[in-house]
Amino acid sequence: MSARDVRTREEAMMPNLAEVAQRAKVSTATASLVLSGKDVGRVSRATAKRVLRAATEIGYVRNALAAGMRSGRTSCLGVVAEGVLSTPYAVDMIKAVLTAAAEHGWSVILNDTGDEGQRAHEAVQEMLSRQVDHVIQAAMYHRRVDVPSDLPDVVVLNGFADRPGVPCVVPDETRAAFEATEHLIALGHTRIAHITDTSGVVAVGLRLRGYRDALEAHAIAYDERRVIRGGDAPEQADASARRLLALRPRPTAVFCFNDGMAAGVYRQAYRAGLRIPEDLSVVGFDDLTLISTNLDPGLTTMRLPHYEMADWLTRAVINDGPGGLHSGITRMPCRMVHRGSTAPPLTA
């Protein structure tokens, strides 16, 4: 006997909808409404309870996939996560998708492909073969995502598509950098440096633009010498911080591309006998809590809206489908988390 024959035999032995209806003394249509969750306003609460009790007593299990194939909908989201599960703070995206989907009674199929583009394409095709209603491609960081051109029901989380017409949601990096720099300006700082990355990721240019725009908006001259470029490995962050502290006149504040670079500023400031925030105010970016909450004083930083983006996109897709979303990029604001690393300059 083949595996398929065994499965068919087992399915035939399982309680069916007609048996539930017979036990509950209702019609098959009524039992179907209750067990599919469509009974509100159509079936009395007493009758619904009787149907659910009957289903439990005889061990009825609804075949959601078969029901989905009959109706053309499975109430299932496919999530292709490109390296997301390897990034501590980006895991919030997956948490938000699962929570929002569960609240709507939807299930989620998740596949983390790392950063391999071809595997991502294969994963999307596999999701569709499993009859998912929509696919979310989630990027580990803000970047361009290759979206298969023949897939109509795909949206992009934390990235932008390589072709027009695909709904996407990303952090508003430029606005966040503007607000981080403006926070320092509001405290009275005018000699504000920016430590940035050399990796060429999209966020580098966007955050630099926000920094420059804030200076210009407050009539503070942009000084290229105060833009320190380097890597975010600890030794590279330390090297950037040393170049920052060697500037004359020394900046009184610094906006860092990420929290790891800010940690380098803390280390080098301590070695130079400088106090944070009295002698040097520091703002980070990302709010990677393993760093930001363990520095002394705690790091004031911009928090990426990973949870908020995923929550909004999941609910929008479930309620409206990709066709009901803006076919382009939606930018979501970041939030500044105030801790103890900024203060007015001593010369103010």
CSV table of C-alpha atoms in Angstrom, one decimal:
chain,number,residue,atom,x,y,z
A,1,MET,CA,0.0,0.0,0.0
A,2,SER,CA,1.4,3.4,-1.0
A,3,ALA,CA,1.8,6.4,1.4
A,4,ARG,CA,-0.9,8.1,-0.5
A,5,ASP,CA,-3.3,5.2,0.0
A,6,VAL,CA,-2.5,5.2,3.7
A,7,ARG,CA,-3.2,8.9,3.9
A,8,THR,CA,-6.4,8.6,2.0
A,9,ARG,CA,-7.6,5.7,4.3
A,10,GLU,CA,-6.7,7.7,7.4
A,11,GLU,CA,-8.6,10.7,6.1
A,12,ALA,CA,-11.6,8.6,5.4
A,13,MET,CA,-11.6,7.4,9.0
A,14,MET,CA,-11.5,11.0,10.4
A,15,PRO,CA,-14.8,12.6,11.6
A,16,ASN,CA,-16.3,14.8,8.8
A,17,LEU,CA,-18.5,17.9,8.8
A,18,ALA,CA,-21.7,15.9,8.2
A,19,GLU,CA,-21.0,13.9,11.4
A,20,VAL,CA,-20.5,17.1,13.4
A,21,ALA,CA,-23.8,18.4,12.0
A,22,GLN,CA,-25.6,15.2,12.9
A,23,ARG,CA,-24.3,15.1,16.4
A,24,ALA,CA,-25.2,18.8,17.0
A,25,LYS,CA,-28.6,18.4,15.4
A,26,VAL,CA,-28.0,21.2,12.9
A,27,SER,CA,-27.7,21.4,9.1
A,28,THR,CA,-24.3,20.9,7.4
A,29,ALA,CA,-24.4,24.5,6.3
A,30,THR,CA,-24.8,25.7,9.9
A,31,ALA,CA,-21.9,23.5,11.1
A,32,SER,CA,-19.7,24.8,8.3
A,33,LEU,CA,-20.5,28.5,9.2
A,34,VAL,CA,-19.5,27.8,12.8
A,35,LEU,CA,-16.4,25.8,12.2
A,36,SER,CA,-15.1,28.3,9.6
A,37,GLY,CA,-15.6,31.2,11.9
A,38,LYS,CA,-18.3,32.9,9.8
A,39,ASP,CA,-21.2,32.4,12.2
A,40,VAL,CA,-21.3,35.8,13.9
A,41,GLY,CA,-24.7,37.4,13.3
A,42,ARG,CA,-25.9,34.4,11.4
A,43,VAL,CA,-26.0,31.6,14.0
A,44,SER,CA,-27.1,31.9,17.6
A,45,ARG,CA,-24.5,31.6,20.3
A,46,ALA,CA,-26.2,28.6,21.8
A,47,THR,CA,-26.2,26.8,18.5
A,48,ALA,CA,-22.6,27.7,17.8
A,49,LYS,CA,-21.5,26.3,21.2
A,50,ARG,CA,-23.4,23.1,20.5
A,51,VAL,CA,-21.6,22.7,17.2
A,52,LEU,CA,-18.2,23.4,18.7
A,53,ARG,CA,-18.9,20.9,21.6
A,54,ALA,CA,-19.9,18.3,19.1
A,55,ALA,CA,-16.8,18.8,17.0
A,56,THR,CA,-14.6,18.4,20.1
A,57,GLU,CA,-16.4,15.3,21.3
A,58,ILE,CA,-15.9,13.4,18.0
A,59,GLY,CA,-12.4,14.8,17.4
A,60,TYR,CA,-13.2,16.8,14.2
A,61,VAL,CA,-10.3,18.7,12.7
A,62,ARG,CA,-11.0,21.2,10.0
A,63,ASN,CA,-8.8,20.9,6.9
A,64,ALA,CA,-7.9,24.5,6.4
A,65,LEU,CA,-5.7,23.9,3.3
A,66,ALA,CA,-8.5,22.0,1.5
A,67,ALA,CA,-11.0,24.7,2.5
A,68,GLY,CA,-8.6,27.3,1.2
A,69,MET,CA,-8.1,25.5,-2.1
A,70,ARG,CA,-11.9,25.4,-2.6
A,71,SER,CA,-12.4,29.1,-1.7
A,72,GLY,CA,-9.2,30.4,-3.4
A,73,ARG,CA,-7.9,31.7,-0.1
A,74,THR,CA,-5.9,29.9,2.6
A,75,SER,CA,-5.6,32.8,5.2
A,76,CYS,CA,-1.9,32.1,5.2
A,77,LEU,CA,1.1,34.5,4.7
A,78,GLY,CA,4.4,33.4,3.4
A,79,VAL,CA,7.4,35.3,4.8
A,80,VAL,CA,10.8,35.1,3.0
A,81,ALA,CA,13.2,36.5,5.5
A,82,GLU,CA,16.6,37.3,3.9
A,83,GLY,CA,19.0,37.0,6.8
A,84,VAL,CA,16.6,38.6,9.3
A,85,LEU,CA,16.8,35.9,11.9
A,86,SER,CA,20.6,36.4,12.2
A,87,THR,CA,20.1,40.1,13.2
A,88,PRO,CA,19.1,40.6,16.9
A,89,TYR,CA,17.1,43.8,16.4
A,90,ALA,CA,15.5,42.8,13.1
A,91,VAL,CA,13.9,39.7,14.7
A,92,ASP,CA,11.2,42.2,15.9
A,93,MET,CA,9.9,42.2,12.3
A,94,ILE,CA,9.1,38.5,12.5
A,95,LYS,CA,7.6,38.8,15.9
A,96,ALA,CA,5.3,41.5,14.6
A,97,VAL,CA,4.2,39.5,11.6
A,98,LEU,CA,3.4,36.5,13.7
A,99,THR,CA,1.4,38.6,16.3
A,100,ALA,CA,-0.6,40.5,13.7
A,101,ALA,CA,-1.4,37.4,11.7
A,102,ALA,CA,-2.5,35.5,14.8
A,103,GLU,CA,-4.8,38.3,15.8
A,104,HIS,CA,-6.5,38.0,12.3
A,105,GLY,CA,-6.7,34.2,12.5
A,106,TRP,CA,-4.0,33.8,9.8
A,107,SER,CA,-1.1,31.4,9.8
A,108,VAL,CA,2.5,32.1,8.7
A,109,ILE,CA,5.0,30.0,6.7
A,110,LEU,CA,8.5,31.3,7.3
A,111,ASN,CA,11.7,30.7,5.3
A,112,ASP,CA,14.9,32.4,6.2
A,113,THR,CA,17.2,32.3,3.2
A,114,GLY,CA,20.2,34.2,4.5
A,115,ASP,CA,21.4,36.8,2.0
A,116,GLU,CA,21.4,34.5,-1.1
A,117,GLY,CA,19.2,36.2,-3.7
A,118,GLN,CA,18.6,33.0,-5.8
A,119,ARG,CA,17.5,31.1,-2.7
A,120,ALA,CA,15.0,34.0,-2.0
A,121,HIS,CA,13.5,33.6,-5.4
A,122,GLU,CA,13.2,29.8,-5.0
A,123,ALA,CA,11.6,30.4,-1.5
A,124,VAL,CA,9.0,32.8,-2.9
A,125,GLN,CA,8.0,30.2,-5.6
A,126,GLU,CA,7.7,27.5,-3.0
A,127,MET,CA,5.5,29.8,-0.9
A,128,LEU,CA,3.1,30.3,-3.8
A,129,SER,CA,3.1,26.5,-4.5
A,130,ARG,CA,1.8,26.1,-0.9
A,131,GLN,CA,-1.2,28.2,-1.8
A,132,VAL,CA,-0.3,31.2,0.5
A,133,ASP,CA,-2.4,34.2,-0.1
A,134,HIS,CA,0.4,36.8,-0.1
A,135,VAL,CA,4.2,36.8,0.3
A,136,ILE,CA,6.3,39.3,2.4
A,137,GLN,CA,10.0,39.6,1.5
A,138,ALA,CA,11.8,40.9,4.6
A,139,ALA,CA,15.3,42.3,4.2
A,140,MET,CA,17.9,42.2,7.0
A,141,TYR,CA,18.7,45.9,6.5
A,142,HIS,CA,17.4,48.8,4.3
A,143,ARG,CA,18.4,47.8,0.8
A,144,ARG,CA,17.2,47.0,-2.7
A,145,VAL,CA,15.4,43.6,-2.9
A,146,ASP,CA,15.1,41.6,-6.1
A,147,VAL,CA,11.5,40.7,-6.5
A,148,PRO,CA,10.5,38.2,-9.2
A,149,SER,CA,8.7,40.0,-12.0
A,150,ASP,CA,6.0,37.4,-12.4
A,151,LEU,CA,4.7,37.6,-8.8
A,152,PRO,CA,1.7,39.8,-8.2
A,153,ASP,CA,1.1,39.3,-4.5
A,154,VAL,CA,4.5,40.2,-3.0
A,155,VAL,CA,5.3,43.1,-0.7
A,156,VAL,CA,8.7,44.1,0.7
A,157,LEU,CA,9.5,44.8,4.3
A,158,ASN,CA,12.6,46.9,5.3
A,159,GLY,CA,13.7,47.3,1.7
A,160,PHE,CA,12.6,48.6,-1.7
A,161,ALA,CA,11.9,46.5,-4.8
A,162,ASP,CA,14.1,46.4,-7.8
A,163,ARG,CA,11.1,47.3,-10.0
A,164,PRO,CA,8.2,49.7,-9.7
A,165,GLY,CA,4.7,48.8,-8.6
A,166,VAL,CA,5.7,46.7,-5.6
A,167,PRO,CA,4.4,48.0,-2.2
A,168,CYS,CA,7.4,48.5,0.2
A,169,VAL,CA,8.0,49.9,3.7
A,170,VAL,CA,11.3,51.3,5.0
A,171,PRO,CA,12.6,53.4,7.9
A,172,ASP,CA,12.7,57.1,7.2
A,173,GLU,CA,16.5,57.2,7.6
A,174,THR,CA,16.9,60.8,6.4
A,175,ARG,CA,14.3,62.3,8.7
A,176,ALA,CA,15.7,60.3,11.7
A,177,ALA,CA,19.2,61.6,11.1
A,178,PHE,CA,17.8,65.1,10.8
A,179,GLU,CA,16.1,64.7,14.1
A,180,ALA,CA,19.2,63.2,15.8
A,181,THR,CA,21.3,66.2,14.6
A,182,GLU,CA,18.6,68.7,15.5
A,183,HIS,CA,18.4,67.3,19.0
A,184,LEU,CA,22.1,68.2,19.5
A,185,ILE,CA,21.6,71.6,17.9
A,186,ALA,CA,18.6,72.3,20.3
A,187,LEU,CA,21.0,71.6,23.2
A,188,GLY,CA,23.3,74.4,21.9
A,189,HIS,CA,25.9,72.4,20.0
A,190,THR,CA,27.3,73.9,16.8
A,191,ARG,CA,30.5,71.8,16.4
A,192,ILE,CA,28.8,68.5,15.6
A,193,ALA,CA,30.6,65.7,13.9
A,194,HIS,CA,29.3,62.7,12.1
A,195,ILE,CA,31.0,59.3,12.2
A,196,THR,CA,29.7,57.2,9.3
A,197,ASP,CA,30.3,53.9,7.5
A,198,THR,CA,32.2,53.1,4.3
A,199,SER,CA,30.2,50.0,3.3
A,200,GLY,CA,28.1,51.8,0.7
A,201,VAL,CA,24.8,50.6,2.1
A,202,VAL,CA,21.7,52.8,1.4
A,203,ALA,CA,21.5,54.1,4.9
A,204,VAL,CA,24.9,55.7,4.8
A,205,GLY,CA,23.9,58.3,2.2
A,206,LEU,CA,20.4,58.9,3.7
A,207,ARG,CA,21.7,59.5,7.2
A,208,LEU,CA,24.5,61.8,5.9
A,209,ARG,CA,21.9,63.8,4.0
A,210,GLY,CA,19.8,64.1,7.2
A,211,TYR,CA,22.8,65.4,9.1
A,212,ARG,CA,23.6,67.9,6.4
A,213,ASP,CA,20.0,69.1,6.1
A,214,ALA,CA,19.8,69.7,9.8
A,215,LEU,CA,22.9,71.8,9.8
A,216,GLU,CA,21.7,73.8,6.8
A,217,ALA,CA,18.3,74.3,8.4
A,218,HIS,CA,19.9,76.0,11.4
A,219,ALA,CA,22.5,78.0,9.4
A,220,ILE,CA,25.4,75.9,10.7
A,221,ALA,CA,28.2,75.5,8.2
A,222,TYR,CA,28.9,72.0,6.9
A,223,ASP,CA,32.5,71.0,7.5
A,224,GLU,CA,33.7,68.0,5.6
A,225,ARG,CA,36.5,67.5,8.1
A,226,ARG,CA,33.9,66.7,10.7
A,227,VAL,CA,32.6,63.7,8.7
A,228,ILE,CA,34.7,60.7,9.8
A,229,ARG,CA,34.4,57.6,7.6
A,230,GLY,CA,35.4,54.1,8.8
A,231,GLY,CA,34.1,50.7,9.6
A,232,ASP,CA,32.0,49.5,12.5
A,233,ALA,CA,34.2,46.6,13.8
A,234,PRO,CA,35.5,47.6,17.3
A,235,GLU,CA,39.0,48.4,16.1
A,236,GLN,CA,37.7,50.5,13.2
A,237,ALA,CA,35.2,52.3,15.4
A,238,ASP,CA,38.0,53.1,17.8
A,239,ALA,CA,40.1,54.5,14.9
A,240,SER,CA,37.3,56.7,13.8
A,241,ALA,CA,36.8,58.0,17.3
A,242,ARG,CA,40.5,58.8,17.7
A,243,ARG,CA,40.3,60.9,14.5
A,244,LEU,CA,37.3,62.7,15.8
A,245,LEU,CA,39.0,63.6,19.1
A,246,ALA,CA,42.1,64.8,17.3
A,247,LEU,CA,40.1,67.5,15.4
A,248,ARG,CA,40.8,71.1,16.4
A,249,PRO,CA,38.7,72.7,17.6
A,250,ARG,CA,37.3,69.4,19.0
A,251,PRO,CA,33.6,68.8,18.3
A,252,THR,CA,31.4,69.1,21.3
A,253,ALA,CA,28.9,66.5,19.9
A,254,VAL,CA,28.8,63.6,17.5
A,255,PHE,CA,26.1,61.8,15.6
A,256,CYS,CA,27.1,58.2,14.9
A,257,PHE,CA,25.9,56.0,12.0
A,258,ASN,CA,25.2,53.2,14.5
A,259,ASP,CA,25.5,52.2,18.1
A,260,GLY,CA,28.7,50.2,17.6
A,261,MET,CA,30.5,53.3,16.3
A,262,ALA,CA,29.1,55.2,19.3
A,263,ALA,CA,30.6,52.6,21.6
A,264,GLY,CA,34.0,53.3,20.0
A,265,VAL,CA,33.6,57.0,20.9
A,266,TYR,CA,32.8,56.0,24.5
A,267,ARG,CA,36.0,54.0,24.7
A,268,GLN,CA,38.3,56.6,23.2
A,269,ALA,CA,36.7,59.4,25.2
A,270,TYR,CA,37.3,57.5,28.4
A,271,ARG,CA,41.0,56.9,27.5
A,272,ALA,CA,41.4,60.6,26.6
A,273,GLY,CA,40.0,61.7,30.0
A,274,LEU,CA,36.8,63.1,28.5
A,275,ARG,CA,33.4,62.8,30.1
A,276,ILE,CA,30.2,61.9,28.3
A,277,PRO,CA,28.0,63.9,28.1
A,278,GLU,CA,29.8,66.8,29.9
A,279,ASP,CA,32.7,67.1,27.4
A,280,LEU,CA,31.2,65.3,24.5
A,281,SER,CA,27.5,64.5,23.6
A,282,VAL,CA,26.9,61.3,21.7
A,283,VAL,CA,23.9,60.1,19.7
A,284,GLY,CA,23.8,56.6,18.1
A,285,PHE,CA,21.5,54.9,15.6
A,286,ASP,CA,19.6,51.5,15.6
A,287,ASP,CA,19.1,51.1,19.4
A,288,LEU,CA,20.8,47.8,19.5
A,289,THR,CA,20.0,47.3,23.2
A,290,LEU,CA,23.0,45.0,23.8
A,291,ILE,CA,25.1,48.1,23.3
A,292,SER,CA,22.9,51.1,24.0
A,293,THR,CA,21.7,50.0,27.4
A,294,ASN,CA,25.0,48.7,28.6
A,295,LEU,CA,27.1,51.8,28.0
A,296,ASP,CA,27.6,54.2,30.9
A,297,PRO,CA,25.8,56.6,30.6
A,298,GLY,CA,23.1,54.9,28.5
A,299,LEU,CA,23.2,55.9,24.9
A,300,THR,CA,20.7,58.2,23.4
A,301,THR,CA,19.9,56.7,20.0
A,302,MET,CA,17.4,56.5,17.1
A,303,ARG,CA,15.4,53.3,17.2
A,304,LEU,CA,14.6,51.7,13.9
A,305,PRO,CA,10.8,50.9,13.5
A,306,HIS,CA,11.2,47.2,12.7
A,307,TYR,CA,8.2,46.1,14.8
A,308,GLU,CA,6.0,49.0,13.6
A,309,MET,CA,6.8,48.5,9.9
A,310,ALA,CA,6.1,44.8,10.1
A,311,ASP,CA,2.9,45.2,12.1
A,312,TRP,CA,1.5,47.9,9.7
A,313,LEU,CA,2.4,45.9,6.6
A,314,THR,CA,1.0,42.6,7.8
A,315,ARG,CA,-2.3,44.1,8.8
A,316,ALA,CA,-2.5,46.1,5.6
A,317,VAL,CA,-1.8,43.0,3.4
A,318,ILE,CA,-4.3,40.9,5.3
A,319,ASN,CA,-7.1,43.5,5.2
A,320,ASP,CA,-6.6,45.0,1.7
A,321,GLY,CA,-4.1,42.8,-0.1
A,322,PRO,CA,-1.1,44.1,-2.0
A,323,GLY,CA,-3.4,45.8,-4.5
A,324,GLY,CA,-4.9,47.9,-1.8
A,325,LEU,CA,-1.5,49.4,-0.8
A,326,HIS,CA,0.4,52.3,-2.2
A,327,SER,CA,2.5,50.8,-5.1
A,328,GLY,CA,5.8,52.3,-4.0
A,329,ILE,CA,7.8,53.1,-0.9
A,330,THR,CA,6.2,54.0,2.4
A,331,ARG,CA,8.6,55.6,4.9
A,332,MET,CA,8.0,55.0,8.6
A,333,PRO,CA,9.4,57.4,11.3
A,334,CYS,CA,12.1,56.3,13.7
A,335,ARG,CA,11.9,57.2,17.4
A,336,MET,CA,14.6,58.8,19.5
A,337,VAL,CA,15.3,56.9,22.7
A,338,HIS,CA,16.6,59.4,25.3
A,339,ARG,CA,19.1,58.1,27.8
A,340,GLY,CA,22.1,60.0,29.3
A,341,SER,CA,24.6,60.6,26.6
A,342,THR,CA,23.6,64.1,25.5
A,343,ALA,CA,23.7,67.5,27.3
A,344,PRO,CA,24.4,71.2,26.5
A,345,PRO,CA,28.0,72.0,25.7
A,346,LEU,CA,30.1,73.4,28.6
A,347,THR,CA,30.8,76.5,26.6
A,348,ALA,CA,27.1,77.3,26.1
